[in-house]
CSV table of C-alpha atoms in Angstrom, one decimal:
chain,number,residue,atom,x,y,z
A,1,MET,CA,-65.6,10.8,-53.6
A,2,THR,CA,-63.0,12.8,-51.9
A,3,PHE,CA,-63.1,16.3,-50.8
A,4,GLU,CA,-60.2,18.9,-50.9
A,5,PHE,CA,-59.9,21.7,-48.4
A,6,ALA,CA,-59.4,25.6,-50.1
A,7,LYS,CA,-57.4,27.7,-48.3
A,8,ASP,CA,-59.9,30.5,-47.9
A,9,GLY,CA,-62.5,28.0,-46.6
A,10,GLY,CA,-65.0,25.9,-48.7
A,11,GLY,CA,-63.7,23.3,-51.0
A,12,ARG,CA,-63.9,20.8,-53.8
A,13,PHE,CA,-65.6,17.4,-54.0
A,14,HIS,CA,-64.1,15.3,-56.7
A,15,GLY,CA,-63.7,12.0,-58.0
A,16,ILE,CA,-67.8,11.9,-58.0
A,17,HIS,CA,-69.1,8.9,-59.4
A,18,PRO,CA,-72.0,9.3,-62.1
A,19,VAL,CA,-74.3,7.9,-59.8
A,20,LEU,CA,-73.4,10.1,-57.0
A,21,GLU,CA,-73.7,12.8,-59.4
A,22,ALA,CA,-77.1,12.5,-60.2
A,23,ILE,CA,-78.1,12.0,-56.5
A,24,LEU,CA,-76.3,15.3,-55.6
A,25,ARG,CA,-78.0,17.3,-58.3
A,26,ALA,CA,-81.5,16.4,-56.5
A,27,ALA,CA,-80.1,18.3,-53.6
A,28,ALA,CA,-81.1,21.2,-55.4
A,29,ALA,CA,-84.7,20.1,-55.7
A,30,ASP,CA,-87.2,21.8,-53.8
A,31,PRO,CA,-87.8,19.9,-50.8
A,32,TRP,CA,-91.6,21.2,-50.6
A,33,GLU,CA,-92.2,19.9,-54.2
A,34,ARG,CA,-90.0,16.9,-53.2
A,35,CYS,CA,-91.1,15.6,-50.1
A,36,PRO,CA,-94.5,17.3,-49.4
A,37,GLU,CA,-95.0,15.3,-46.5
A,38,GLY,CA,-91.6,15.6,-44.7
A,39,SER,CA,-91.2,19.2,-45.5
A,40,ALA,CA,-93.6,20.0,-42.5
A,41,ARG,CA,-90.6,19.4,-40.2
A,42,LEU,CA,-88.7,22.3,-42.1
A,43,LEU,CA,-90.8,25.0,-40.6
A,44,PRO,CA,-92.1,23.7,-37.1
A,45,PRO,CA,-93.9,26.0,-35.0
A,46,PRO,CA,-92.0,28.2,-32.4
A,47,GLY,CA,-94.2,26.8,-29.3
A,48,ASP,CA,-97.7,26.3,-28.1
A,49,HIS,CA,-98.9,29.8,-27.3
A,50,GLY,CA,-101.6,30.7,-29.7
A,51,GLU,CA,-100.8,34.4,-30.3
A,52,LEU,CA,-97.0,33.3,-30.7
A,53,ILE,CA,-98.0,30.9,-33.6
A,54,GLU,CA,-100.3,33.4,-35.3
A,55,ASP,CA,-97.5,35.8,-35.6
A,56,TRP,CA,-95.1,33.2,-36.7
A,57,GLU,CA,-97.2,32.2,-39.3
A,58,ASP,CA,-97.9,35.8,-40.7
A,59,HIS,CA,-94.2,37.1,-40.5
A,60,VAL,CA,-91.5,34.7,-39.8
A,61,ARG,CA,-92.5,31.6,-41.7
A,62,PRO,CA,-92.4,33.1,-45.3
A,63,GLU,CA,-88.9,34.9,-44.2
A,64,LEU,CA,-87.7,31.6,-43.3
A,65,ARG,CA,-88.6,30.0,-46.4
A,66,GLU,CA,-87.5,32.8,-48.6
A,67,GLY,CA,-84.3,32.1,-46.9
A,68,PHE,CA,-84.3,28.4,-47.9
A,69,SER,CA,-85.1,29.4,-51.4
A,70,MET,CA,-82.0,31.7,-51.9
A,71,ALA,CA,-79.8,29.2,-50.5
A,72,ARG,CA,-81.4,26.7,-52.6
A,73,SER,CA,-80.5,29.0,-55.8
A,74,VAL,CA,-77.0,29.2,-54.4
A,75,VAL,CA,-76.5,25.4,-54.5
A,76,GLU,CA,-78.3,25.2,-57.8
A,77,GLU,CA,-75.7,27.6,-59.3
A,78,ASP,CA,-72.8,25.6,-57.7
A,79,LEU,CA,-74.3,22.1,-59.3
A,80,GLY,CA,-74.5,23.8,-62.6
A,81,ALA,CA,-70.9,24.7,-62.6
A,82,MET,CA,-69.9,21.1,-62.1
A,83,THR,CA,-67.3,20.1,-64.3
A,84,GLN,CA,-66.6,16.5,-65.7
A,85,GLU,CA,-63.3,14.9,-64.9
A,86,LYS,CA,-61.4,12.1,-66.6
A,87,LYS,CA,-62.9,8.9,-66.3
A,88,GLY,CA,-66.5,10.3,-66.2
A,89,GLU,CA,-66.4,11.6,-62.9
A,90,TRP,CA,-67.3,14.5,-61.4
A,91,SER,CA,-65.9,17.7,-59.6
A,92,LEU,CA,-67.7,20.2,-57.6
A,93,THR,CA,-66.6,23.3,-56.2
A,94,ILE,CA,-67.8,25.0,-53.3
A,95,PRO,CA,-66.8,28.5,-52.6
A,96,SER,CA,-66.1,29.7,-48.9
A,97,ASP,CA,-69.3,32.3,-49.0
A,98,HIS,CA,-71.6,29.6,-50.4
A,99,THR,CA,-70.9,27.2,-47.6
A,100,ASP,CA,-73.5,28.4,-45.3
A,101,ALA,CA,-76.2,28.0,-48.4
A,102,TRP,CA,-74.8,24.4,-48.7
A,103,LEU,CA,-75.1,23.4,-45.3
A,104,THR,CA,-78.8,24.7,-44.7
A,105,THR,CA,-79.7,23.2,-48.0
A,106,LEU,CA,-78.4,19.7,-47.3
A,107,ASN,CA,-79.8,19.9,-44.3
A,108,ALA,CA,-83.4,20.7,-45.7
A,109,VAL,CA,-83.4,17.6,-47.6
A,110,ARG,CA,-81.9,15.5,-45.1
A,111,LEU,CA,-84.4,16.3,-42.8
A,112,ALA,CA,-87.2,16.0,-45.2
A,113,LEU,CA,-86.2,12.9,-46.5
A,114,ALA,CA,-86.1,11.2,-43.0
A,115,SER,CA,-89.3,12.5,-42.4
A,116,GLU,CA,-90.9,11.2,-45.4
A,117,HIS,CA,-89.4,7.8,-44.9
A,118,ASP,CA,-89.6,7.5,-41.2
A,119,LEU,CA,-85.7,7.0,-41.0
A,120,THR,CA,-84.8,6.4,-37.3
A,121,GLU,CA,-81.5,6.9,-35.5
A,122,ALA,CA,-80.9,3.3,-35.9
A,123,ASP,CA,-81.4,3.1,-39.7
A,124,MET,CA,-79.1,6.0,-39.8
A,125,ALA,CA,-76.4,4.1,-37.6
A,126,ALA,CA,-76.9,0.9,-39.5
A,127,ASP,CA,-74.1,-0.8,-41.3
A,128,GLU,CA,-74.4,0.5,-45.0
A,129,GLU,CA,-73.5,-2.4,-46.9
A,130,LYS,CA,-76.9,-4.1,-45.4
A,131,ALA,CA,-78.7,-1.4,-46.8
A,132,ASP,CA,-81.0,-2.1,-49.6
A,133,PHE,CA,-80.9,0.9,-52.1
A,134,SER,CA,-83.3,-1.1,-54.5
A,135,THR,CA,-85.9,0.4,-52.1
A,136,PRO,CA,-87.2,4.0,-51.5
A,137,LYS,CA,-86.3,3.6,-47.9
A,138,GLY,CA,-82.8,2.6,-48.6
A,139,MET,CA,-82.0,5.1,-51.5
A,140,ALA,CA,-83.5,7.8,-48.7
A,141,LEU,CA,-80.8,6.6,-46.5
A,142,LEU,CA,-78.1,6.7,-49.2
A,143,GLN,CA,-78.9,10.3,-50.0
A,144,VAL,CA,-79.2,11.0,-46.1
A,145,ASN,CA,-75.9,9.8,-45.5
A,146,LEU,CA,-74.1,11.2,-48.7
A,147,PHE,CA,-75.6,14.7,-47.6
A,148,GLY,CA,-74.2,14.2,-44.1
A,149,PHE,CA,-70.7,13.2,-45.4
A,150,MET,CA,-70.7,16.6,-47.3
A,151,GLN,CA,-72.0,18.6,-44.4
A,152,GLU,CA,-69.2,16.9,-42.1
A,153,CYS,CA,-66.5,18.1,-44.7
A,154,LEU,CA,-68.0,21.5,-45.1
A,155,ILE,CA,-68.1,22.1,-41.2
A,156,ARG,CA,-64.5,21.1,-41.2
A,157,SER,CA,-63.6,23.4,-43.9
A,158,MET,CA,-65.0,26.2,-41.7
A,159,GLU,CA,-63.2,25.2,-38.7
A,160,ASP,CA,-59.6,24.9,-40.1
B,1,MET,CA,-116.9,44.6,-1.7
B,2,PRO,CA,-114.4,41.7,-1.7
B,3,LYS,CA,-111.6,41.2,0.8
B,4,PRO,CA,-108.3,42.7,0.1
B,5,ASP,CA,-106.7,39.3,0.2
B,6,LEU,CA,-108.8,37.9,-2.5
B,7,LEU,CA,-107.9,40.8,-5.0
B,8,GLU,CA,-104.3,40.8,-4.4
B,9,SER,CA,-103.7,37.1,-5.4
B,10,PRO,CA,-104.7,37.4,-9.1
B,11,GLU,CA,-103.0,40.8,-9.5
B,12,THR,CA,-99.9,39.4,-7.9
B,13,ASP,CA,-100.1,36.4,-10.3
B,14,LEU,CA,-100.8,38.4,-13.1
B,15,LEU,CA,-97.8,40.7,-12.6
B,16,HIS,CA,-95.5,37.6,-12.0
B,17,GLU,CA,-97.1,36.1,-15.2
B,18,LEU,CA,-95.9,39.2,-17.0
B,19,ASP,CA,-92.4,39.5,-15.9
B,20,ARG,CA,-91.5,36.0,-16.1
B,21,PRO,CA,-88.7,35.7,-18.8
B,22,TRP,CA,-89.1,33.2,-21.9
B,23,GLN,CA,-86.5,30.6,-22.3
B,24,VAL,CA,-85.5,29.0,-25.7
B,25,VAL,CA,-85.2,24.8,-26.0
B,26,VAL,CA,-83.4,23.0,-28.6
B,27,HIS,CA,-84.8,19.6,-28.9
B,28,ASN,CA,-83.3,16.7,-30.2
B,29,ASP,CA,-83.7,15.6,-33.8
B,30,PRO,CA,-81.5,12.4,-34.7
B,31,VAL,CA,-81.0,13.6,-38.3
B,32,ASN,CA,-78.9,16.9,-37.5
B,33,LEU,CA,-75.2,16.0,-37.1
B,34,MET,CA,-73.5,16.6,-33.7
B,35,SER,CA,-71.0,18.7,-35.5
B,36,TYR,CA,-73.7,20.8,-37.2
B,37,VAL,CA,-75.3,21.6,-33.9
B,38,THR,CA,-72.3,22.6,-32.4
B,39,MET,CA,-71.4,24.9,-35.3
B,40,VAL,CA,-74.8,26.3,-35.1
B,41,PHE,CA,-74.6,27.1,-31.3
B,42,ARG,CA,-71.3,28.9,-31.8
B,43,ARG,CA,-72.7,30.9,-34.7
B,44,VAL,CA,-75.8,32.0,-32.9
B,45,PHE,CA,-74.7,32.5,-29.6
B,46,GLY,CA,-71.1,33.2,-29.9
B,47,TRP,CA,-70.3,30.5,-27.6
B,48,THR,CA,-67.1,28.6,-27.0
B,49,ALA,CA,-66.7,25.1,-28.7
B,50,GLU,CA,-66.8,23.5,-25.4
B,51,LYS,CA,-69.8,25.2,-24.3
B,52,ALA,CA,-71.5,24.7,-27.6
B,53,GLU,CA,-70.6,20.9,-27.4
B,54,GLN,CA,-72.0,20.7,-23.6
B,55,HIS,CA,-75.5,22.0,-24.8
B,56,MET,CA,-75.3,20.0,-28.0
B,57,MET,CA,-74.5,16.6,-25.8
B,58,GLU,CA,-77.6,17.9,-23.5
B,59,VAL,CA,-79.8,18.0,-26.5
B,60,HIS,CA,-78.4,14.4,-27.6
B,61,VAL,CA,-78.5,12.7,-24.3
B,62,LYS,CA,-81.7,14.3,-22.4
B,63,GLY,CA,-83.8,15.2,-25.6
B,64,ARG,CA,-83.8,19.0,-25.0
B,65,SER,CA,-81.5,21.9,-23.7
B,66,VAL,CA,-82.4,25.2,-22.4
B,67,VAL,CA,-79.7,27.5,-24.6
B,68,TRP,CA,-81.1,31.1,-23.3
B,69,SER,CA,-83.6,32.9,-21.5
B,70,GLY,CA,-84.7,36.5,-21.1
B,71,GLY,CA,-87.1,38.8,-23.0
B,72,LYS,CA,-89.9,37.6,-25.5
B,73,GLU,CA,-88.6,39.5,-28.2
B,74,LYS,CA,-85.1,38.3,-28.0
B,75,ALA,CA,-86.4,34.7,-27.5
B,76,GLU,CA,-88.2,35.1,-30.6
B,77,HIS,CA,-85.1,36.2,-32.6
B,78,TYR,CA,-83.1,33.4,-31.4
B,79,VAL,CA,-86.1,30.8,-32.4
B,80,GLN,CA,-86.0,32.4,-35.8
B,81,GLN,CA,-82.3,32.2,-36.3
B,82,LEU,CA,-82.2,28.5,-35.0
B,83,HIS,CA,-85.0,27.7,-37.4
B,84,GLY,CA,-83.1,29.1,-40.0
B,85,PHE,CA,-80.4,26.7,-39.4
B,86,LEU,CA,-83.2,24.0,-39.2
B,87,LEU,CA,-82.6,23.2,-35.7
B,88,LEU,CA,-86.2,22.1,-33.7
B,89,ALA,CA,-86.2,24.9,-31.4
B,90,THR,CA,-89.1,26.3,-29.1
B,91,MET,CA,-89.8,29.1,-26.7
B,92,GLU,CA,-91.8,28.8,-23.5
B,93,LYS,CA,-92.1,30.9,-20.5
B,94,VAL,CA,-89.5,30.0,-17.6
B,95,PRO,CA,-91.4,27.6,-15.2
């Protein structure tokens, strides 16, 4: 799986193996449904002042959640437009104006997965060859790393 | 009738408390990529890459970084923006 920068920002992931394609499509799953335990991390309180928290719950949280939902719709749209290349591999194009939605959605899924599976900094820095992808934690690590790679590519596409 | 000095102290404390500015703090989260945190700082605060990286490193090494201080309303605005990018941010009164 490689990334090709587009001249106007954004870019295209191509050579996506069918296994990674299936994992990638899961990025659009609602983290609140997919990882109910981990999703608490996505909308943390703004501090410990009671009045502040109350106001936040009533007004800000719904707005933030709506924003995440809209970003997820954009990701879903791009995933739906994925094309199959020769050799059964897939290609995914991310237009420059969809980059923010992708970054947010990938981050939300990574945070929810890490929280749900108690992934530590050491887990994420460990040699991937030693990871056991047959376990739920190993699979979560694979997803977190794959989505992290995609985030790095998209951030670089914005800088160039 | 209470002595003036006993009254003055709480009033002064209250005024001081009301005047105290707020600060926005970003906390470390091992999942967020360093490049992502830097990008968010640049977008939200309009910082240079160098300044954004300094604060990102402070978060990474010290566990937290004060990224802004000032009025409550603006602090809330910044925390909301940072939460929109899923950074772990809180606001507190400046000590």
